[in-house]
XYZ file of C-alpha atoms in Angstrom:
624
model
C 19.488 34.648 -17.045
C 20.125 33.626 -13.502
C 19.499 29.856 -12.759
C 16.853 30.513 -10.161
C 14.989 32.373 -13.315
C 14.886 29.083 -15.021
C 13.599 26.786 -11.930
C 9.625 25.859 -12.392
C 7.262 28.092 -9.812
C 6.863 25.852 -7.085
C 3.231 25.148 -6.483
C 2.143 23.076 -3.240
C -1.429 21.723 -2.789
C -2.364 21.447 0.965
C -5.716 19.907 2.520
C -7.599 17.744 4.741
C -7.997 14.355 3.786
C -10.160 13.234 1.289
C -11.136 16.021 -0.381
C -9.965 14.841 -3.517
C -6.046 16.432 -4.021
C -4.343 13.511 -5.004
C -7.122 13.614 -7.902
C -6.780 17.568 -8.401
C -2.832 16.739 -8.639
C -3.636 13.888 -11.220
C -5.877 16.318 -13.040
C -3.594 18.686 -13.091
C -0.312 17.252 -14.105
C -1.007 13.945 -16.335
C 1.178 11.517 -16.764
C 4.211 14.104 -15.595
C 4.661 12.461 -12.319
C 8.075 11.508 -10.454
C 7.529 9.525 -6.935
C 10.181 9.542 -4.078
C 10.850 10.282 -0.734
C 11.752 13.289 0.945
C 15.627 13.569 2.398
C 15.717 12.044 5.578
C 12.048 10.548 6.462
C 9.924 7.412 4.846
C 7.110 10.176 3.685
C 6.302 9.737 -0.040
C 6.806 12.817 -2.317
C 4.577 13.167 -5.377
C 5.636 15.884 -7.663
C 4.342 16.806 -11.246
C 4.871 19.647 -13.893
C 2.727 21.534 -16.429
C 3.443 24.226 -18.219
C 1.051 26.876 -18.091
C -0.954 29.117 -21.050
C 1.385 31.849 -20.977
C 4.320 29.714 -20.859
C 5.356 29.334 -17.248
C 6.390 25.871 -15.915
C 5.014 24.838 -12.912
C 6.345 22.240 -10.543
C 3.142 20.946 -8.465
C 3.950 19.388 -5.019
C 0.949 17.102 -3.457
C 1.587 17.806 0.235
C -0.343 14.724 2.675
C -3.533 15.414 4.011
C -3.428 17.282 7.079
C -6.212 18.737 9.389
C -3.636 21.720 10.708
C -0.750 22.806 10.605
C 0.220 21.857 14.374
C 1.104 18.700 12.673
C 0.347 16.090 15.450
C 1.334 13.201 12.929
C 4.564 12.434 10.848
C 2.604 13.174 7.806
C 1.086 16.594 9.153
C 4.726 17.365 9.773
C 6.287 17.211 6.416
C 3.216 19.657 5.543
C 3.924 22.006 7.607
C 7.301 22.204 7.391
C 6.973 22.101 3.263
C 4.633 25.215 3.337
C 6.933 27.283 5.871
C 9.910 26.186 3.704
C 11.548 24.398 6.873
C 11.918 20.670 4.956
C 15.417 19.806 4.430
C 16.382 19.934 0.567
C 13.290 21.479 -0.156
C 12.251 25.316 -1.540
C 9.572 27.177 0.152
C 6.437 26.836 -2.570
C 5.800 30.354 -4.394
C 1.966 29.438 -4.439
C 0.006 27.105 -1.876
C -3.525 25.737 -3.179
C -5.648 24.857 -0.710
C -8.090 22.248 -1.488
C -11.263 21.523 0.141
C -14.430 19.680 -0.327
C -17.047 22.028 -1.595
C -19.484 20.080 0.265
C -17.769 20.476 3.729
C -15.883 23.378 4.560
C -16.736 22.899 8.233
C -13.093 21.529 9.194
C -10.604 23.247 6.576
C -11.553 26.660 7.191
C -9.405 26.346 10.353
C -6.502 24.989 8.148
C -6.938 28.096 5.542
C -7.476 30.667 8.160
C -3.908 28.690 9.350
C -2.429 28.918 5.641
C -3.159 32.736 5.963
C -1.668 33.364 8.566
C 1.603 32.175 6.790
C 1.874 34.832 4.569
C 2.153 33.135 0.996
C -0.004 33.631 -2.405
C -2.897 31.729 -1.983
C -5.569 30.044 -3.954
C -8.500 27.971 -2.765
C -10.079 25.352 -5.245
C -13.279 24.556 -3.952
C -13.329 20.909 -5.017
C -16.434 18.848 -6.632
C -18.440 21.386 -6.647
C -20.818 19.691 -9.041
C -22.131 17.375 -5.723
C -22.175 21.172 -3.821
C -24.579 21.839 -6.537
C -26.621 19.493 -6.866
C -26.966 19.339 -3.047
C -28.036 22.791 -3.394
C -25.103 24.359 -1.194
C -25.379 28.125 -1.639
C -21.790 29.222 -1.141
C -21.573 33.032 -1.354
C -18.166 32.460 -3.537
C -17.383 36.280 -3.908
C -18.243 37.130 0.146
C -15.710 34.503 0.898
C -12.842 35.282 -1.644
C -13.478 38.782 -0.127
C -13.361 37.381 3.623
C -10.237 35.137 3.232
C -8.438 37.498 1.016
C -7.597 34.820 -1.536
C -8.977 33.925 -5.199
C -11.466 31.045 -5.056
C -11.976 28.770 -8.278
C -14.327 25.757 -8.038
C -13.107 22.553 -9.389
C -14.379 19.052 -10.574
C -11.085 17.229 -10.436
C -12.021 14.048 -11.421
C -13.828 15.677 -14.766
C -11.078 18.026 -15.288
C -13.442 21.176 -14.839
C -11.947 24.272 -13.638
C -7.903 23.126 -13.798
C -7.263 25.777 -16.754
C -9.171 28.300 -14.358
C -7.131 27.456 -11.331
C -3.844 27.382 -13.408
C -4.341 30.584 -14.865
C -4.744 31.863 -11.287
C -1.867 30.286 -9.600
C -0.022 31.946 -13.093
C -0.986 35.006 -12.183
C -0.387 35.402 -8.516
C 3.261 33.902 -9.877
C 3.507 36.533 -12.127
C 2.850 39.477 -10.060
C 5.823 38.330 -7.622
C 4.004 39.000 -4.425
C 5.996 35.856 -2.294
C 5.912 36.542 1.016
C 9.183 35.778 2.963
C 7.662 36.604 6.536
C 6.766 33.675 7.994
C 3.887 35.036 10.828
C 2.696 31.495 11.518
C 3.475 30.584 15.066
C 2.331 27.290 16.877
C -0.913 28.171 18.291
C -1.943 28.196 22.292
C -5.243 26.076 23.428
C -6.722 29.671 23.238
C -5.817 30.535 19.899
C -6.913 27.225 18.662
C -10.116 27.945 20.036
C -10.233 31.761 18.888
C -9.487 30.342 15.053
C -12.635 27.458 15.501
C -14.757 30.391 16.367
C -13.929 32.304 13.534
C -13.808 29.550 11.490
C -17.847 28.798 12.464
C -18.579 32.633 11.982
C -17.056 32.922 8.322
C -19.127 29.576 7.641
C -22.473 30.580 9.240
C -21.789 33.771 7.060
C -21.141 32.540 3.617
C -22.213 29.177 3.502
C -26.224 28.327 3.789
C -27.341 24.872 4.417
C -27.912 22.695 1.188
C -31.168 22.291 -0.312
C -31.110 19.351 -1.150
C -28.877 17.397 1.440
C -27.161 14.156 0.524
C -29.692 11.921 1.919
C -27.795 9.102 0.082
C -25.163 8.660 1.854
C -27.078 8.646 5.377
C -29.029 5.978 4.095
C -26.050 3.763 2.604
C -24.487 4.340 6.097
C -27.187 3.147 8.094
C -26.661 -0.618 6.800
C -22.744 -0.312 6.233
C -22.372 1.256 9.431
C -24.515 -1.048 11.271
C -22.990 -3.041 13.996
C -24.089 -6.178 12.876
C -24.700 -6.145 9.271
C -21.960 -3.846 8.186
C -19.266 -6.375 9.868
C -21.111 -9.086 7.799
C -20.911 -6.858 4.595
C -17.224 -6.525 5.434
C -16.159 -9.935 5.915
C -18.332 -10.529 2.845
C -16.327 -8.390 0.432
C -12.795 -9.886 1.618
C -14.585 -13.320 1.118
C -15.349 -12.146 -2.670
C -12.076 -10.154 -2.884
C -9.769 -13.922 -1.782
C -12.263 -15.375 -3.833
C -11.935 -13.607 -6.409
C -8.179 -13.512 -6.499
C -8.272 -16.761 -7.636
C -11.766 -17.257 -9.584
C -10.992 -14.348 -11.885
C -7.387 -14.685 -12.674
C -7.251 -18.685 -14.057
C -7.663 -17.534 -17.434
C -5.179 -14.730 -18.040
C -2.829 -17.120 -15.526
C -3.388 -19.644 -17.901
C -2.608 -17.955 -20.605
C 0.690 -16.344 -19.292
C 1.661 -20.264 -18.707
C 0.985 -21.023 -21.488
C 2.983 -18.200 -23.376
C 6.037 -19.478 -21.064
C 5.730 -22.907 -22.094
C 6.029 -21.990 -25.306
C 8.851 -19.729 -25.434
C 10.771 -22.166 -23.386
C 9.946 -24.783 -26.513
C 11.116 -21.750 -28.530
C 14.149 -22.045 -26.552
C 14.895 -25.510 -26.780
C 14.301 -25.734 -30.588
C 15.929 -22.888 -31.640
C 19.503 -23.039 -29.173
C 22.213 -25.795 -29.003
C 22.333 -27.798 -26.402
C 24.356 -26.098 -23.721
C 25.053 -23.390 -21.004
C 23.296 -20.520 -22.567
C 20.531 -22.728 -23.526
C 20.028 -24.154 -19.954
C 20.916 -20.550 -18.479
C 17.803 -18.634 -20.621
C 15.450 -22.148 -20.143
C 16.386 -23.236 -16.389
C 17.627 -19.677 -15.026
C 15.718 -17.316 -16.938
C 12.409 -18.707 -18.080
C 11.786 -20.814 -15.322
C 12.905 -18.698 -12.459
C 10.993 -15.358 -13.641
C 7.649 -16.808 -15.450
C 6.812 -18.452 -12.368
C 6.706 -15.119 -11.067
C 4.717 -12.815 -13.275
C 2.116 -16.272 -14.067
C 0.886 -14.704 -10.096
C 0.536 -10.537 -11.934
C -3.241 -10.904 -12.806
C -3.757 -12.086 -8.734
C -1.934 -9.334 -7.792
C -3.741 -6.824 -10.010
C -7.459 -8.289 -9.157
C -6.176 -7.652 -5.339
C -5.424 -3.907 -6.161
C -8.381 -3.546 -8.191
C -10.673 -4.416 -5.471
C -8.493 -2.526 -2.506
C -8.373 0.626 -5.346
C -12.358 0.100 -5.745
C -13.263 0.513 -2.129
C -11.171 3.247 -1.274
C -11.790 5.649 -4.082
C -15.904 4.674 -3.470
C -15.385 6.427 0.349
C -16.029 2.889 1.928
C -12.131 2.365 3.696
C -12.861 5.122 5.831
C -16.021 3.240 7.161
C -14.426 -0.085 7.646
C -11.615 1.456 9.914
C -14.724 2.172 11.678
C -16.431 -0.759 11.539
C -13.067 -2.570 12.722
C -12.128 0.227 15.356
C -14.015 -2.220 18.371
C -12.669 -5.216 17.318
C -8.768 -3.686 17.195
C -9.449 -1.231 19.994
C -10.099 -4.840 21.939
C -6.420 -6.308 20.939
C -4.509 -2.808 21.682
C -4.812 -1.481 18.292
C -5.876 1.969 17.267
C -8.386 2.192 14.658
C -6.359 4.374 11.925
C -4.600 1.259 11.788
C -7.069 -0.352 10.159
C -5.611 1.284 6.676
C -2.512 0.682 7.111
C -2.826 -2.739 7.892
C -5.498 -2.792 4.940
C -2.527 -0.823 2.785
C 0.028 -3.984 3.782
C -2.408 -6.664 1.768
C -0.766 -5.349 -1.108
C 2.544 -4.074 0.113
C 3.808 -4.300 3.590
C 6.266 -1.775 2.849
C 3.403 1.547 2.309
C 1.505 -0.010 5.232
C 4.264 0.625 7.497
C 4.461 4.025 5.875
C 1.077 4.831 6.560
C 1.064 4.332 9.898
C 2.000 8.037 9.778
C -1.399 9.026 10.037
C -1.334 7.633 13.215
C -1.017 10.637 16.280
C 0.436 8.229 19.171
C 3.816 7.075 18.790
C 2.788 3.315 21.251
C -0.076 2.914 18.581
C 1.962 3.827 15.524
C 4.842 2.230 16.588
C 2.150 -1.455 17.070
C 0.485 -1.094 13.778
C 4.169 -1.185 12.205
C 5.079 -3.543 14.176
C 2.440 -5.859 13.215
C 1.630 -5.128 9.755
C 4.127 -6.947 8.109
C 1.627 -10.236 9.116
C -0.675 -8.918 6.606
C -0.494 -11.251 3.522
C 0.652 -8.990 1.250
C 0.945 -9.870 -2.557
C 4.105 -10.902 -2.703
C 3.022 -13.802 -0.748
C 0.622 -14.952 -3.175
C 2.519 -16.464 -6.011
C 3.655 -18.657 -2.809
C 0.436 -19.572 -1.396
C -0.924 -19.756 -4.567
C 1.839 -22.499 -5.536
C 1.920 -24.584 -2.610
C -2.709 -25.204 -2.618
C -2.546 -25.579 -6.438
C -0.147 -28.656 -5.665
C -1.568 -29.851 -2.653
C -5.132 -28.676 -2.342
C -7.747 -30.159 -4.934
C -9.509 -27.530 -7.229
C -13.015 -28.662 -6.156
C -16.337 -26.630 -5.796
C -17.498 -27.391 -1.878
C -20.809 -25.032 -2.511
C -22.160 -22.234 -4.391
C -19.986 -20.391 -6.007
C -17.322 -21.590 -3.292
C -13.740 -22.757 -4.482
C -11.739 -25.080 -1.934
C -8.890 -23.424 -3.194
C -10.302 -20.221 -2.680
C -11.277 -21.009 0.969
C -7.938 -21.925 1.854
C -6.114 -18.594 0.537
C -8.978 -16.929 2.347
C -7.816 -19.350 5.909
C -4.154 -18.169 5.064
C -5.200 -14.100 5.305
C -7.315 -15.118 7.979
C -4.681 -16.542 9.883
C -2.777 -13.171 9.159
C -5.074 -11.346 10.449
C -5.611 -12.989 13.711
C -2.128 -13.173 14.397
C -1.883 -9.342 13.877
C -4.309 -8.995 16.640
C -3.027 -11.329 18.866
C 0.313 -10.033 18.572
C -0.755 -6.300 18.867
C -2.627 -7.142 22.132
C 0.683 -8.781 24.105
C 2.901 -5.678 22.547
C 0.537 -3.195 24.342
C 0.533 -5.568 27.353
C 3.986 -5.890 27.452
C 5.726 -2.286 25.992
C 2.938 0.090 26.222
C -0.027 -0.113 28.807
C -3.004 2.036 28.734
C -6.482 2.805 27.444
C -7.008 3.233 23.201
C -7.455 6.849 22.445
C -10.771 7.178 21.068
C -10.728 7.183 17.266
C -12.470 10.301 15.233
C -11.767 10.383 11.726
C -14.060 12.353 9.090
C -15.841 10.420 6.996
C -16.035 10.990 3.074
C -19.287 11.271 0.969
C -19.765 8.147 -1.533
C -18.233 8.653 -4.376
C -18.142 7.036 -7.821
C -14.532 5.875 -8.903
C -12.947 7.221 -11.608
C -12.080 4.552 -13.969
C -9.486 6.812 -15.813
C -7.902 6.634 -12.175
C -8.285 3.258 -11.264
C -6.940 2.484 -14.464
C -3.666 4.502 -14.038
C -3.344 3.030 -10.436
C -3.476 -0.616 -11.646
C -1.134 0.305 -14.094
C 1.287 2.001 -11.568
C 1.124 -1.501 -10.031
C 1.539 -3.190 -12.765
C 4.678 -1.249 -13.618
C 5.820 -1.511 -10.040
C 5.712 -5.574 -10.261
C 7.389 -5.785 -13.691
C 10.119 -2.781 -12.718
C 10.721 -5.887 -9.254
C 10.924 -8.661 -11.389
C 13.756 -7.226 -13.837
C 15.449 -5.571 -11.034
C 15.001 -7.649 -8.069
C 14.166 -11.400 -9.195
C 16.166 -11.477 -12.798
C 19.961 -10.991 -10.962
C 18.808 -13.184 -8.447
C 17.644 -16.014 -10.774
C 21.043 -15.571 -12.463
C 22.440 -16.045 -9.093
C 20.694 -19.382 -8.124
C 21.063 -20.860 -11.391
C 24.815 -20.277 -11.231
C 24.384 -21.503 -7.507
C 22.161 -24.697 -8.891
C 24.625 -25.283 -12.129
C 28.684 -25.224 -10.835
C 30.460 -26.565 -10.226
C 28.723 -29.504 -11.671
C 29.295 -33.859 -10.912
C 32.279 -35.174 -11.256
C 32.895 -37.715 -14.347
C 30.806 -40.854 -13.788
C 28.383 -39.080 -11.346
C 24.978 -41.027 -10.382
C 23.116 -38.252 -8.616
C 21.247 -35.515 -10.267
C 24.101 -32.451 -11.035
C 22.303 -29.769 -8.711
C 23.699 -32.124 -5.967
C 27.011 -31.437 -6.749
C 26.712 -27.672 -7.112
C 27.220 -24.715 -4.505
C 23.642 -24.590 -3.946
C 23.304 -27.890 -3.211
C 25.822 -27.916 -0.528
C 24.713 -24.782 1.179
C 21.117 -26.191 1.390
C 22.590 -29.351 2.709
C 24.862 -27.614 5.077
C 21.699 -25.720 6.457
C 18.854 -28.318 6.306
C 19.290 -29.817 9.434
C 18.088 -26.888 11.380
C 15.151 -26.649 9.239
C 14.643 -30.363 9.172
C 12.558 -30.467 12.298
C 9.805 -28.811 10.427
C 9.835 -30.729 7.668
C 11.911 -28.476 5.219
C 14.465 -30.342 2.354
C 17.238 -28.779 1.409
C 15.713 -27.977 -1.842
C 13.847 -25.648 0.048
C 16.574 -23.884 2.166
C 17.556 -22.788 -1.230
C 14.863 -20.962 -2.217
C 14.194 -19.323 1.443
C 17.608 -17.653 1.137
C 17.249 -15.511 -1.668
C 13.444 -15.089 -0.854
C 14.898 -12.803 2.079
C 15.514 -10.459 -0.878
C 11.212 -10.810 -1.320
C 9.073 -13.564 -0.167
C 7.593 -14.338 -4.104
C 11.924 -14.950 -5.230
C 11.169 -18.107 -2.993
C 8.836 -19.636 -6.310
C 11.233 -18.493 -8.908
C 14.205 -19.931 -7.039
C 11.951 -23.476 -6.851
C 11.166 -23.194 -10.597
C 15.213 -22.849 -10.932
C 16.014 -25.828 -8.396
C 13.641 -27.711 -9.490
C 14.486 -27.493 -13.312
C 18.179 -27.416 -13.273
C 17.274 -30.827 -11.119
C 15.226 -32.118 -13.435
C 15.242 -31.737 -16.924
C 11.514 -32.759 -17.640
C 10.406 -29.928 -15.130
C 9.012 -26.407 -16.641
C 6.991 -23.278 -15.198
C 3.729 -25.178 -15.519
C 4.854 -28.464 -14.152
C 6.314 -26.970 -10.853
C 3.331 -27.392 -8.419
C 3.087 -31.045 -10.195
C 6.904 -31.854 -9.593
C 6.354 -30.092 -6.067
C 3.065 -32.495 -5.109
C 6.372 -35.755 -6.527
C 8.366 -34.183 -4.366
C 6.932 -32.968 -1.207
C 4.704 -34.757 1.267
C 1.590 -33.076 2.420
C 2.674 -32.017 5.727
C 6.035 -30.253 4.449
C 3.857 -28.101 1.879
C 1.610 -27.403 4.995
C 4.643 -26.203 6.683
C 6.091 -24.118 4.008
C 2.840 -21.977 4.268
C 2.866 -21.435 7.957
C 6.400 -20.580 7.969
C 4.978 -17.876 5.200
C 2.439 -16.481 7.550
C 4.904 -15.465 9.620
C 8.448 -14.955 8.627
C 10.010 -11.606 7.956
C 11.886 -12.960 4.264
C 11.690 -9.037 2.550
C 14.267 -6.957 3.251
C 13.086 -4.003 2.199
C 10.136 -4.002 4.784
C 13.140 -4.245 7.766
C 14.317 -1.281 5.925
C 11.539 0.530 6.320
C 10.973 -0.510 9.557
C 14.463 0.479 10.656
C 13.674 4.097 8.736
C 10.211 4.636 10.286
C 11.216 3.659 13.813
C 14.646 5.023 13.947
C 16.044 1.891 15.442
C 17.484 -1.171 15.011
C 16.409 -2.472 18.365
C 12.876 -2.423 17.633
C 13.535 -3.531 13.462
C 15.547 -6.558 14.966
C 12.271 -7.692 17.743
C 10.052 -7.906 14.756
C 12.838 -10.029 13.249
C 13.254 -12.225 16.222
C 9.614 -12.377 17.122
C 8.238 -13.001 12.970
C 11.334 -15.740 12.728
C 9.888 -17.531 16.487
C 6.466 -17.459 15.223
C 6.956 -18.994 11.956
C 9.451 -21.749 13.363
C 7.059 -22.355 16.138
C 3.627 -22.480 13.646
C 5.926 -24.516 10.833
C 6.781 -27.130 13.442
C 3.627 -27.707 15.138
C 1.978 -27.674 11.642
C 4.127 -30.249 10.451
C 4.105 -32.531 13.180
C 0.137 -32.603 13.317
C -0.104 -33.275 9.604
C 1.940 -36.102 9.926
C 0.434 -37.419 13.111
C -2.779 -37.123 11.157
C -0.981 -39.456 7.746
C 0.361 -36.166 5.653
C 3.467 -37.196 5.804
């Protein structure tokens, strides 16, 4: 048997946005998912495999959302090129399924009439078609399969209804071996653009009658979330609740991950001999990396809530709501998302600026979403205000604490804006394009898929702490412990060590903002990621001083530090580029070092700049 006779079928899934693929893909393939990149560009590629009734293995391919295949976007692009089999390292697919929204087939009959034209098997799910029918949508399912000259099997992805109907078809137009090698597809004129709208409107005029029962729910959610006044107050209400909540909701389970550190590191200390390998697992080990993952519930409740919204439909109307207020400081408002995405990660932010048609307005939203506070930042923030800002109640339901991490992603965003509006003065002049995006019906979430998202996180965190924060604990604590004080030594032994002189060495130019040298230290390896910064501290800080453990850091911190040099360390945070990966990205997405290294240089000014005027104000005002 040849080896192409043993390769999977290749399956690709192609639609507009939000018509529920990503949740036809899930429903589809399980827990058989692998997540990369394609060769060459930043674009993610989700791939999963089932194996069908009669056998057959199937590898499923879930293509970005795309409104043609003229591809005006990076994203669009890598669809395109996937379904004409022009993507480097990739096969042509033997079978595309085209999704679409049962409940509005206005936009991606263009794209099918478009897949036609390409020449390849073809199947169109007709997605939750349950809301179709309770709308009372007539769809005239056998007119159309007749009209488009493709099976049709209606799906309800997110209740697994229909996927053994639309495997069994994709099975069988494998089977009977009709691939099409001619590509036909050609990039269309303005005139054939407009031909294929026109038939587009006729086939739906023809086979799809107006719904009985329209959804006169979400028109009448929209008209307060939409509103121009009370749906920005909604907004800025949930991120209150969300940086709220991000530290309301996650004391307990923190507390309890402290608490489980505390003990194994009295497991530790009872159980080893006094020693290297005991300080190495207590000082390097325990202390660096459990004052890391103590910040995971945080992180999770700021997923959960980001997850929440944008599986309910409502993302799509905030980038609305916001598209005013960023059109005003030079932004475009897709970028709203992506900058939205970068509260968790920077690093998919960035990426999703590929939904973005402009190259000046993609090319801002990167450069500006890295001053999003993404979670990596928290077990920093969150650090620095439990030692130095009291855990008081200053109203109802209103957490001082709370108010200050909400000031810190406030300051973010501001920044964002300001700094978006004097790149667009200063690179790339000109009006906003308008923004038209379409917006989703309300949906409930699925919690079997917010579920496997949180744990995707999860995973994602834990797979960064082992292979990211562990070897660089190792490496501070060898750093922080050789080559140790000489005989007769006065001075704690972490001032005798390699770390110790490097931070010395280097202090001076942070001393005007009121850094020690103890915290040098931990800002070098935090380039690596911003949150290695705490773990290094709990290192330092414990190979310094015996007495100090993962629940005693923000109390040996507050001993330590004055006021005004803990207000300094979180401006310099607002601002400074310390993740390496996200320059990596930004070098990949932009093609260009010159425009990676002025986000550098501008980040680094901005958070010397804040850090120094921050200090000197809180000292002028006694914080020192």
């Amino acid at each position: 048997m040849s080896e192409s006779a043993l390769q999977p079928a290749r399956v690709a899934l192609v639609g507009n946005p939000n018509t529920g693929k990503t949740a036809l893909f899930n429903a589809l393939t399980g827990s058989r998912q692998k997540v990369a990149n394609y060769a060459g560009v930043t674009v993610e590629r989700k791939e999963g495999f089932i194996t069908t009734a009669a056998g057959r293995s199937l590898s499923i391919l879930d293509l970005p959302g795309t409104y043609s295949l003229r591809a005006r976007s990076p994203d669009e692009a890598v669809t395109r090129d996937a379904v004409l089999g022009r993507l480097a390292g990739e096969a042509e697919p033997d079978v595309v399924v085209a999704v679409a929204d049962a409940t509005n087939l206005r936009l991606v009959l263009r794209l099918i009439l478009e897949l036609k034209a390409v020449g390849r098997p073809m199947v169109l799910a007709l997605n939750m078609y349950d809301i179709a029918q309770r709308q009372g949508l007539r769809i005239d399912l056998e007119g159309l399969q007749r009209e488009l000259g493709c099976p049709i099997v209606t799906t309800v992805a997110t209740r697994k209804r229909g996927i053994a109907e639309l495997t069994a078809k994709v099975d069988e137009l494998v089977a009977t071996g009709a691939i099409s090698t001619t590509n036909v597809w050609h990039e269309p004129s303005a005139a054939e653009i407009r031909g294929a709208h026109r038939e587009a409107q006729r086939i739906l005029k023809a086979y799809v009658r107006p719904p009985e029962h329209p959804d006169t729910f979400t028109g009448k959610v929209d008209a307060v979330l939409l509103h121009p006044v009370a749906g920005l107050a909604i907004l800025f209400a949930l991120l209150f609740v969300m940086f709220q909540a991000v530290f309301a909701w996650a004391t307990p389970l923190m507390d309890g991950i402290d608490a489980a550190f505390l003990w194994l590191g009295a497991a530790v200390g009872q159980t080893l001999p006094d020693g290297l390998i005991k300080d190495f697992i207590s000082d390097g080990v325990i202390a660096g990396v459990g004052s890391v993952l103590v910040f995971l519930p945080q992180i999770l409740i700021l997923f959960f809530f980001i997850i929440l919204l944008e599986d309910f439909g409502y993302m799509a109307r905030a980038a609305f709501l916001m598209d005013r207020i960023m059109g005003g400081a030079g932004l475009h408002g897709r970028a709203f998302i992506p900058l939205l995405s970068s509260f968790a990660c920077a690093i998919p932010g960035i990426m999703a600026a590929r939904v973005i048609d402009q190259k000046r307005d993609r090319m801002t939203t990167i450069l500006v979403a890295p001053l999003m506070t993404c979670s990596a930042r928290i077990p920093v923030y969150t650090l620095i205000i439990s030692a130095f800002i009291p855990n008081e109640t200053v109203g109802p339901g209103l957490n001082l604490q709370g108010l200050v991490m909400f000031g810190l992603y406030a300051a973010g965003i501001l920044s964002a804006l300001a700094v978006s509006f004097v790149i667009r003065k200063v690179f790339w002049r000109g009006a906003v394009e308008p923004f038209l995006m379409e917006l989703p019906t309300y949906k409930l979430p699925s919690v079997e898929s917010v579920f496997r998202n949180l744990l995707l996180r999860a995973q994602i965190f834990l797979n960064r702490a082992g292979r990211i924060i562990l070897p660089l604990m190792v490496a501070v604590w060898v750093l922080s412990t050789f080559p140790g004080p000489p005989p007769g030594a006065t001075e704690p032994a972490i001032d005798y060590s390699f770390a110790g002189m490097i931070g010395q060495a280097i202090q001076p130019l942070f001393a005007p903002i009121g850094v020690n040298w103890q915290m040098v230290v931990a800002l070098i390896p935090g380039f690596a990621a911003r949150e290695v910064a705490v773990a290094a501290l709990g290192t330092v800080y414990a190979v310094g001083d015996a007495e100090a453990n993962v629940g005693a850091l923000g109390a040996r911190l507050a001993q330590h530090w004055s006021l005004a040099t803990g207000l300094s360390f979180l401006a310099w945070y607002i601002f400074a580029p310390q993740c390496a990966a996200t320059l990596g990205v930004v070098k990949r997405e932009t093609n260009s070092w010159a425009w990676t290294g002025v986000m550098f240089a501008y980040m680094t000014t901005l958070a010397y700049l804040a850090s120094f005027t921050v200090y000197h104000l809180a000292v002028a005002l006694g914080g020192g």
